[in-house]
Structures are given as C-alpha cells and as structure tokens.
Amino acid sequence: MKRVALVTLVVDDYDEAIRFYTEALGFRLAEDTPRPDGSRWVVVEPSTDGHGTGLLLAQAKDEAQRGRVGDQTGGRVGFFLHTDDFARDHARMTAAGVTFLEEPRHETYGSVVVFQDLYGNRWDLLQPAVPDPRPAAPDESAQ
C-alpha cells in the first residue's frame, strides 16, 4: 500500500463545508462531481501536489449520520494538519475566523494548537520540530 488517499468527513452541507475548508483552511477543491442519486463526490485537499490525504466531504443522509457530524472521533483530536510555517498559517486561520481552543504551544515535538472546524471536529495545526522523514515528492518540473 502506498498511502491513505481519502478520509470521509460527514458534513451538514456540501457548500458550507467547501467554503470553510477552502477559504478558512486554505485547502483546494480537488473534485465536486454530481452523482446520480443527488449526492455529490466532493474532495478537498490541503496541498496541490496530490500526495497528501484528501477529505471526502459527505453530506449526512439520515439522522444517524447527522448525529455524527462534528463528533466523529468522540471529542478527541481526530485530524492533524501539518504546516511548514506555523506562525503564518495560525495568523491566516485566525484572520479567517477559525476557532482555536487553546493558545499555541511549543512542545518538544513541535509547535501545535488545537482548533475546531465549522462542525466542531477537533484538529491539530502542527509544525513538527523535526522535518518529515518521508522523501519529498519528485519534482516533475525538472523532467
């Protein structure tokens, strides 16, 4: 296996979720395709290189799914958004109205702050202290 390509995030509304993830968090809309059943296949990604994990935004279809919106991990931090410039991204997200649940912390493992998305799911914004040991994606422009 190479990577986890998508993680499903159950949302109340496609368009409000797209706005939050693209405008407040700076993700890009990778796909928004109507499906025959009236739903949509909506994918947002935190980077443009296509090598990260995308979020499949799935609009809740019934009461059971609506009950999970905002609490898919039982109140724990369930999503980890890595950055290479913590101060820049924290300031941009603050200006965009993202709700932070604490003050930024500088730990041995890196700079971190917990925030919540528009539904209440908890995320870490994290700049690791040690660079990511995984090899970088190949630079296709050099070919």
Coordinates of N, CA, C and O in Angstrom, one line a residue:
M1 N 0.8 -1.2 0.0 CA 0.0 0.0 0.0 C 0.9 1.2 0.0 O 1.9 1.3 0.7
K2 N 0.4 2.3 -0.7 CA 1.2 3.5 -0.8 C 0.9 4.6 0.2 O 1.7 5.2 0.7
R3 N -0.5 4.8 0.4 CA -0.9 5.9 1.3 C -2.4 5.8 1.5 O -3.1 5.1 0.7
V4 N -2.9 6.5 2.5 CA -4.3 6.6 2.6 C -4.7 7.8 1.7 O -4.2 8.9 1.9
A5 N -5.6 7.6 0.7 CA -5.9 8.7 -0.2 C -6.9 9.6 0.2 O -6.8 10.8 0.1
L6 N -8.0 9.1 0.9 CA -9.1 9.9 1.3 C -9.6 9.5 2.7 O -9.5 8.3 3.0
V7 N -10.1 10.4 3.4 CA -10.8 10.1 4.7 C -12.2 10.8 4.6 O -12.2 12.0 4.2
T8 N -13.2 10.1 4.9 CA -14.6 10.7 4.8 C -14.8 11.5 6.1 O -14.6 11.1 7.2
L9 N -15.4 12.7 5.8 CA -15.8 13.6 6.9 C -17.3 13.9 6.6 O -17.6 14.5 5.6
V10 N -18.2 13.5 7.5 CA -19.6 13.7 7.4 C -19.9 15.2 7.7 O -19.5 15.7 8.8
V11 N -20.6 15.9 6.8 CA -20.9 17.3 7.0 C -22.4 17.6 6.8 O -23.1 16.7 6.3
D12 N -22.8 18.7 7.3 CA -24.3 19.1 7.2 C -24.6 19.6 5.7 O -25.7 19.3 5.3
D13 N -23.7 20.3 5.1 CA -24.0 20.9 3.8 C -22.7 21.0 3.0 O -21.6 21.4 3.5
Y14 N -22.8 20.5 1.8 CA -21.6 20.5 0.9 C -21.0 21.9 0.7 O -19.8 22.1 0.9
D15 N -21.8 22.9 0.4 CA -21.3 24.2 0.0 C -20.7 24.9 1.2 O -19.6 25.5 1.1
E16 N -21.3 24.8 2.4 CA -20.7 25.5 3.6 C -19.4 24.8 3.9 O -18.4 25.4 4.3
A17 N -19.3 23.5 3.8 CA -18.1 22.7 4.1 C -17.0 23.1 3.1 O -15.8 23.4 3.5
I18 N -17.3 23.2 1.8 CA -16.3 23.6 0.8 C -15.8 25.0 1.1 O -14.6 25.2 1.1
R19 N -16.7 25.9 1.5 CA -16.2 27.3 1.8 C -15.3 27.3 3.0 O -14.2 27.9 3.0
F20 N -15.6 26.5 4.0 CA -14.8 26.5 5.2 C -13.4 25.9 4.9 O -12.4 26.5 5.2
Y21 N -13.4 24.8 4.3 CA -12.1 24.1 4.0 C -11.2 24.9 3.0 O -10.0 24.9 3.1
T22 N -11.8 25.5 2.0 CA -11.0 26.2 1.0 C -10.7 27.6 1.5 O -9.6 28.1 1.3
E23 N -11.6 28.3 2.1 CA -11.4 29.7 2.5 C -10.7 29.9 3.8 O -9.7 30.6 3.9
A24 N -11.2 29.2 4.8 CA -10.6 29.3 6.2 C -9.3 28.5 6.4 O -8.4 29.0 7.0
L25 N -9.3 27.3 5.8 CA -8.1 26.5 6.0 C -7.2 26.5 4.8 O -6.0 26.0 4.9
G26 N -7.6 27.0 3.7 CA -6.7 27.1 2.5 C -6.5 25.8 1.7 O -5.6 25.7 0.9
F27 N -7.4 24.9 1.9 CA -7.4 23.7 1.1 C -7.8 24.0 -0.3 O -8.3 25.1 -0.6
R28 N -7.6 23.1 -1.2 CA -8.1 23.3 -2.6 C -9.2 22.3 -2.9 O -9.2 21.2 -2.3
L29 N -10.2 22.8 -3.7 CA -11.2 21.9 -4.1 C -10.7 21.0 -5.2 O -10.4 21.5 -6.3
A30 N -10.5 19.7 -5.0 CA -10.0 18.8 -6.0 C -11.1 18.2 -6.9 O -10.8 18.0 -8.1
E31 N -12.3 18.1 -6.3 CA -13.3 17.5 -7.2 C -14.7 17.8 -6.5 O -14.8 17.8 -5.3
D32 N -15.6 18.1 -7.4 CA -17.0 18.3 -7.0 C -17.9 17.8 -8.1 O -18.2 18.5 -9.1
T33 N -18.3 16.5 -8.0 CA -19.0 15.9 -9.1 C -20.4 15.4 -8.7 O -20.5 14.7 -7.7
P34 N -21.4 15.8 -9.4 CA -22.8 15.3 -9.0 C -22.9 13.8 -9.3 O -22.2 13.3 -10.2
R35 N -23.6 13.1 -8.4 CA -23.9 11.7 -8.6 C -25.3 11.5 -8.9 O -26.2 12.3 -8.6
P36 N -25.6 10.3 -9.5 CA -27.0 10.1 -10.0 C -28.0 10.1 -8.9 O -29.2 10.4 -9.1
D37 N -27.6 9.8 -7.6 CA -28.6 9.7 -6.5 C -28.8 11.1 -5.9 O -29.5 11.3 -4.9
G38 N -28.3 12.2 -6.5 CA -28.5 13.5 -6.0 C -27.4 14.0 -5.0 O -27.3 15.1 -4.7
S39 N -26.5 13.1 -4.6 CA -25.4 13.4 -3.7 C -24.3 14.0 -4.6 O -24.4 14.1 -5.9
R40 N -23.2 14.3 -4.0 CA -22.0 14.8 -4.7 C -20.8 14.1 -4.2 O -20.7 13.7 -3.1
W41 N -19.8 14.0 -5.1 CA -18.5 13.5 -4.7 C -17.6 14.7 -4.6 O -17.2 15.3 -5.6
V42 N -17.3 15.1 -3.3 CA -16.6 16.4 -3.1 C -15.3 16.0 -2.3 O -15.4 15.4 -1.2
V43 N -14.2 16.4 -2.9 CA -12.9 16.1 -2.3 C -12.2 17.5 -2.2 O -12.1 18.2 -3.1
V44 N -11.6 17.7 -1.0 CA -10.8 18.9 -0.7 C -9.4 18.3 -0.3 O -9.4 17.3 0.4
E45 N -8.4 19.0 -0.6 CA -7.0 18.6 -0.2 C -6.2 19.8 0.3 O -6.4 20.9 -0.1
P46 N -5.3 19.5 1.3 CA -4.6 20.6 1.9 C -3.4 21.1 1.0 O -2.8 22.1 1.3
S47 N -3.0 20.4 0.0 CA -1.9 20.8 -0.8 C -2.2 20.6 -2.3 O -3.2 19.9 -2.7
T48 N -1.4 21.1 -3.2 CA -1.6 21.0 -4.6 C -0.8 19.9 -5.2 O -1.0 19.6 -6.4
D49 N 0.0 19.2 -4.4 CA 0.9 18.2 -5.0 C 0.2 16.8 -5.2 O 0.8 15.9 -5.8
G50 N -1.0 16.6 -4.7 CA -1.7 15.4 -4.8 C -1.1 14.2 -4.1 O -1.5 13.1 -4.2
H51 N -0.2 14.5 -3.2 CA 0.5 13.4 -2.4 C 0.0 13.3 -1.0 O 0.5 12.4 -0.3
G52 N -0.9 14.2 -0.6 CA -1.4 14.1 0.8 C -2.7 13.3 0.9 O -3.1 12.8 -0.1
T53 N -3.3 13.3 2.0 CA -4.6 12.7 2.2 C -5.7 13.7 2.0 O -5.7 14.8 2.6
G54 N -6.6 13.4 1.1 CA -7.8 14.3 0.9 C -8.9 14.0 1.8 O -9.0 12.9 2.4
L55 N -9.8 15.0 1.9 CA -11.1 14.7 2.7 C -12.2 14.6 1.7 O -12.4 15.4 0.8
L56 N -12.9 13.5 1.8 CA -14.2 13.3 1.1 C -15.3 13.9 2.0 O -15.6 13.4 3.0
L57 N -15.9 15.0 1.5 CA -16.9 15.7 2.3 C -18.2 15.0 1.9 O -18.7 15.1 0.8
A58 N -18.8 14.3 2.8 CA -20.1 13.5 2.6 C -21.2 14.1 3.4 O -21.2 14.1 4.6
Q59 N -22.2 14.6 2.7 CA -23.3 15.2 3.4 C -24.1 14.1 4.0 O -24.5 13.1 3.4
A60 N -24.5 14.4 5.3 CA -25.2 13.4 6.1 C -26.6 13.1 5.4 O -27.3 14.0 4.9
K61 N -26.9 11.8 5.3 CA -28.1 11.4 4.6 C -29.3 11.0 5.6 O -30.4 11.0 5.1
D62 N -29.0 10.8 6.8 CA -30.1 10.4 7.7 C -29.7 10.9 9.1 O -28.7 11.4 9.4
E63 N -30.6 10.6 10.1 CA -30.5 11.0 11.5 C -29.2 10.4 12.1 O -28.5 11.1 12.8
A64 N -28.9 9.2 11.8 CA -27.7 8.5 12.4 C -26.5 9.3 11.9 O -25.6 9.6 12.7
Q65 N -26.4 9.6 10.7 CA -25.2 10.3 10.2 C -25.2 11.7 10.7 O -24.1 12.3 11.0
R66 N -26.3 12.4 10.7 CA -26.4 13.8 11.2 C -25.9 13.8 12.7 O -25.3 14.8 13.1
G67 N -26.2 12.8 13.4 CA -25.7 12.7 14.8 C -24.2 12.6 15.0 O -23.7 12.8 16.1
R68 N -23.5 12.2 13.9 CA -22.1 12.1 14.0 C -21.4 13.4 13.5 O -20.2 13.5 13.7
V69 N -22.1 14.2 12.8 CA -21.5 15.5 12.3 C -20.8 16.2 13.5 O -21.5 16.5 14.5
G70 N -19.6 16.5 13.4 CA -18.8 17.3 14.4 C -18.3 16.5 15.6 O -17.6 17.0 16.4
D71 N -18.6 15.2 15.6 CA -18.2 14.4 16.7 C -17.8 13.0 16.2 O -18.1 12.0 16.8
Q72 N -17.1 13.0 15.1 CA -16.7 11.7 14.5 C -15.6 10.9 15.3 O -15.4 9.8 15.1
T73 N -14.9 11.6 16.2 CA -13.9 11.0 17.0 C -14.1 11.1 18.5 O -13.2 11.0 19.3
G74 N -15.4 11.2 18.9 CA -15.7 11.2 20.3 C -15.1 12.4 21.1 O -14.9 12.2 22.3
G75 N -14.9 13.5 20.5 CA -14.3 14.7 21.2 C -12.8 14.7 21.2 O -12.3 15.7 21.7
R76 N -12.2 13.7 20.7 CA -10.7 13.7 20.6 C -10.3 14.5 19.3 O -11.0 14.7 18.4
V77 N -9.0 15.0 19.4 CA -8.4 15.5 18.1 C -8.3 14.3 17.2 O -7.8 13.3 17.5
G78 N -9.0 14.5 16.0 CA -9.0 13.4 15.1 C -8.3 13.6 13.8 O -8.1 12.7 12.9
F79 N -7.8 14.9 13.6 CA -7.2 15.3 12.3 C -6.0 16.1 12.6 O -6.0 17.0 13.5
F80 N -5.0 15.9 11.8 CA -3.7 16.6 12.1 C -3.2 17.3 10.8 O -2.9 16.6 9.8
L81 N -3.2 18.6 10.8 CA -2.8 19.4 9.7 C -1.4 19.9 9.9 O -1.2 20.8 10.7
H82 N -0.5 19.4 9.1 CA 0.9 19.8 9.2 C 1.2 21.0 8.4 O 0.6 21.2 7.3
T83 N 2.1 21.9 8.9 CA 2.4 23.1 8.2 C 4.0 23.2 8.2 O 4.6 22.7 9.1
D84 N 4.5 24.0 7.3 CA 5.9 24.3 7.3 C 6.1 25.7 7.8 O 7.3 26.2 7.9
D85 N 5.1 26.5 8.2 CA 5.2 27.8 8.8 C 4.0 28.0 9.7 O 3.0 28.5 9.3
F86 N 4.2 27.6 10.9 CA 3.2 27.7 12.0 C 2.6 29.1 12.2 O 1.4 29.3 12.1
A87 N 3.5 30.1 12.3 CA 3.0 31.4 12.6 C 2.2 32.0 11.5 O 1.1 32.6 11.7
R88 N 2.6 31.7 10.2 CA 1.9 32.2 9.1 C 0.5 31.6 9.0 O -0.5 32.3 8.9
D89 N 0.4 30.3 9.1 CA -0.9 29.6 9.0 C -1.8 29.9 10.2 O -3.0 30.0 10.0
H90 N -1.2 30.0 11.4 CA -2.1 30.3 12.5 C -2.6 31.7 12.3 O -3.8 31.9 12.6
A91 N -1.8 32.7 11.9 CA -2.3 34.0 11.7 C -3.4 34.1 10.6 O -4.4 34.8 10.7
R92 N -3.2 33.4 9.5 CA -4.1 33.4 8.4 C -5.4 32.8 8.8 O -6.5 33.3 8.5
M93 N -5.4 31.6 9.6 CA -6.6 31.0 10.0 C -7.3 31.8 11.1 O -8.6 31.9 11.1
T94 N -6.6 32.5 11.9 CA -7.2 33.4 12.9 C -8.0 34.5 12.2 O -9.1 34.8 12.5
A95 N -7.3 35.1 11.2 CA -8.0 36.2 10.4 C -9.2 35.7 9.7 O -10.2 36.4 9.4
A96 N -9.2 34.4 9.3 CA -10.4 33.8 8.6 C -11.5 33.4 9.5 O -12.5 32.8 9.1
G97 N -11.3 33.5 10.9 CA -12.3 33.2 11.8 C -12.3 31.8 12.4 O -13.3 31.4 13.0
V98 N -11.2 31.1 12.2 CA -11.2 29.7 12.7 C -11.2 29.8 14.2 O -10.5 30.7 14.8
T99 N -11.9 28.9 14.9 CA -12.0 28.9 16.3 C -10.8 28.0 16.9 O -10.8 26.8 16.6
F100 N -9.9 28.6 17.7 CA -8.9 27.9 18.3 C -9.3 27.6 19.8 O -9.9 28.5 20.4
L101 N -9.0 26.5 20.3 CA -9.5 26.0 21.6 C -8.4 26.2 22.7 O -8.7 25.9 23.8
E102 N -7.3 26.8 22.3 CA -6.2 27.0 23.2 C -5.2 28.0 22.6 O -5.3 28.3 21.4
E103 N -4.2 28.4 23.4 CA -3.1 29.2 22.9 C -2.1 28.3 22.2 O -2.0 27.1 22.7
P104 N -1.4 28.7 21.2 CA -0.3 27.9 20.6 C 0.7 27.5 21.7 O 1.0 28.2 22.6
R105 N 1.1 26.2 21.5 CA 2.1 25.6 22.4 C 3.4 25.3 21.6 O 3.3 24.9 20.5
H106 N 4.5 25.3 22.3 CA 5.7 24.9 21.6 C 6.3 23.8 22.5 O 6.8 23.9 23.6
E107 N 6.1 22.6 21.9 CA 6.4 21.3 22.6 C 7.7 20.8 22.0 O 8.2 21.3 21.0
T108 N 8.3 19.7 22.6 CA 9.5 19.1 22.1 C 9.3 18.6 20.7 O 10.2 18.6 19.9
Y109 N 8.1 18.2 20.4 CA 7.8 17.6 19.1 C 7.4 18.6 18.0 O 7.3 18.3 16.8
G110 N 7.2 19.9 18.5 CA 6.9 21.0 17.5 C 5.9 22.0 18.1 O 5.5 21.9 19.2
S111 N 5.5 22.9 17.2 CA 4.5 23.9 17.6 C 3.2 23.4 17.2 O 2.9 22.9 16.1
V112 N 2.2 23.6 18.1 CA 0.9 23.0 18.0 C -0.2 23.8 18.6 O 0.1 24.5 19.6
V113 N -1.4 23.8 18.0 CA -2.6 24.4 18.6 C -3.8 23.6 18.1 O -3.8 23.1 17.0
V114 N -4.7 23.5 19.0 CA -6.0 22.7 18.7 C -7.0 23.7 18.2 O -7.2 24.8 18.8
F115 N -7.6 23.4 17.1 CA -8.7 24.2 16.6 C -9.9 23.3 16.2 O -9.7 22.1 16.2
Q116 N -11.0 23.9 15.9 CA -12.2 23.1 15.5 C -12.6 23.6 14.2 O -12.5 24.8 13.8
D117 N -13.2 22.6 13.4 CA -13.7 23.0 12.1 C -15.1 23.6 12.3 O -15.6 23.7 13.5
L118 N -15.8 23.9 11.3 CA -17.1 24.6 11.4 C -18.2 23.7 12.1 O -19.2 24.2 12.6
Y119 N -17.9 22.4 12.2 CA -18.9 21.5 12.8 C -18.5 21.1 14.3 O -19.2 20.5 15.0
G120 N -17.3 21.4 14.7 CA -16.8 21.1 16.0 C -15.8 20.0 16.1 O -15.3 19.6 17.1
N121 N -15.4 19.4 14.9 CA -14.4 18.4 14.9 C -13.1 19.0 15.3 O -12.8 20.1 14.9
R122 N -12.3 18.3 16.1 CA -11.0 18.9 16.6 C -9.9 18.5 15.7 O -9.8 17.3 15.3
W123 N -9.0 19.5 15.5 CA -7.8 19.3 14.7 C -6.6 19.9 15.4 O -6.7 20.8 16.2
D124 N -5.5 19.3 15.1 CA -4.2 20.0 15.5 C -3.6 20.7 14.3 O -3.5 20.1 13.2
L125 N -3.2 21.9 14.4 CA -2.3 22.6 13.5 C -0.9 22.4 14.0 O -0.7 22.7 15.2
L126 N -0.1 21.7 13.3 CA 1.2 21.3 13.8 C 2.3 21.5 12.9 O 2.3 21.2 11.7
Q127 N 3.4 22.2 13.4 CA 4.6 22.3 12.7 C 5.6 21.4 13.4 O 6.1 21.7 14.5
P128 N 5.9 20.2 12.9 CA 6.8 19.3 13.6 C 8.2 19.9 13.8 O 8.7 20.7 12.9
A129 N 8.8 19.6 14.9 CA 10.2 20.1 15.2 C 11.2 19.5 14.3 O 12.2 20.2 14.0
V130 N 11.0 18.3 13.9 CA 11.9 17.6 13.1 C 11.3 17.5 11.7 O 10.1 17.2 11.6
P131 N 12.0 17.8 10.6 CA 11.4 17.7 9.3 C 10.9 16.3 9.1 O 11.4 15.3 9.6
D132 N 9.8 16.2 8.3 CA 9.2 15.0 7.9 C 10.2 14.1 7.2 O 10.9 14.5 6.2
P133 N 10.5 12.9 7.8 CA 11.5 12.0 7.2 C 11.1 11.3 5.9 O 12.0 10.7 5.2
R134 N 9.8 11.4 5.5 CA 9.4 10.8 4.3 C 10.0 11.6 3.1 O 10.1 12.8 3.1
P135 N 10.4 10.9 2.0 CA 11.0 11.6 0.9 C 10.0 12.5 0.3 O 8.8 12.2 0.2
A136 N 10.5 13.6 -0.2 CA 9.6 14.6 -0.9 C 9.2 14.0 -2.2 O 9.8 13.1 -2.8
A137 N 8.0 14.5 -2.7 CA 7.5 14.1 -4.0 C 8.5 14.5 -5.1 O 9.2 15.5 -4.9
P138 N 8.6 13.7 -6.1 CA 9.6 14.0 -7.2 C 9.2 15.3 -7.8 O 8.0 15.6 -7.9
D139 N 10.2 16.1 -8.2 CA 9.9 17.4 -8.8 C 9.7 17.2 -10.3 O 10.7 16.9 -11.0
E140 N 8.4 17.2 -10.7 CA 8.1 16.8 -12.1 C 8.5 17.9 -13.1 O 8.7 17.7 -14.2
S141 N 8.8 19.2 -12.5 CA 9.2 20.2 -13.4 C 10.6 20.1 -13.9 O 11.0 20.7 -14.9
A142 N 11.4 19.2 -13.2 CA 12.8 19.0 -13.6 C 12.9 18.0 -14.7 O 14.0 17.8 -15.2
Q143 N 11.9 17.4 -15.1 CA 11.9 16.4 -16.2 C 11.8 17.0 -17.5 O 11.2 17.9 -17.8

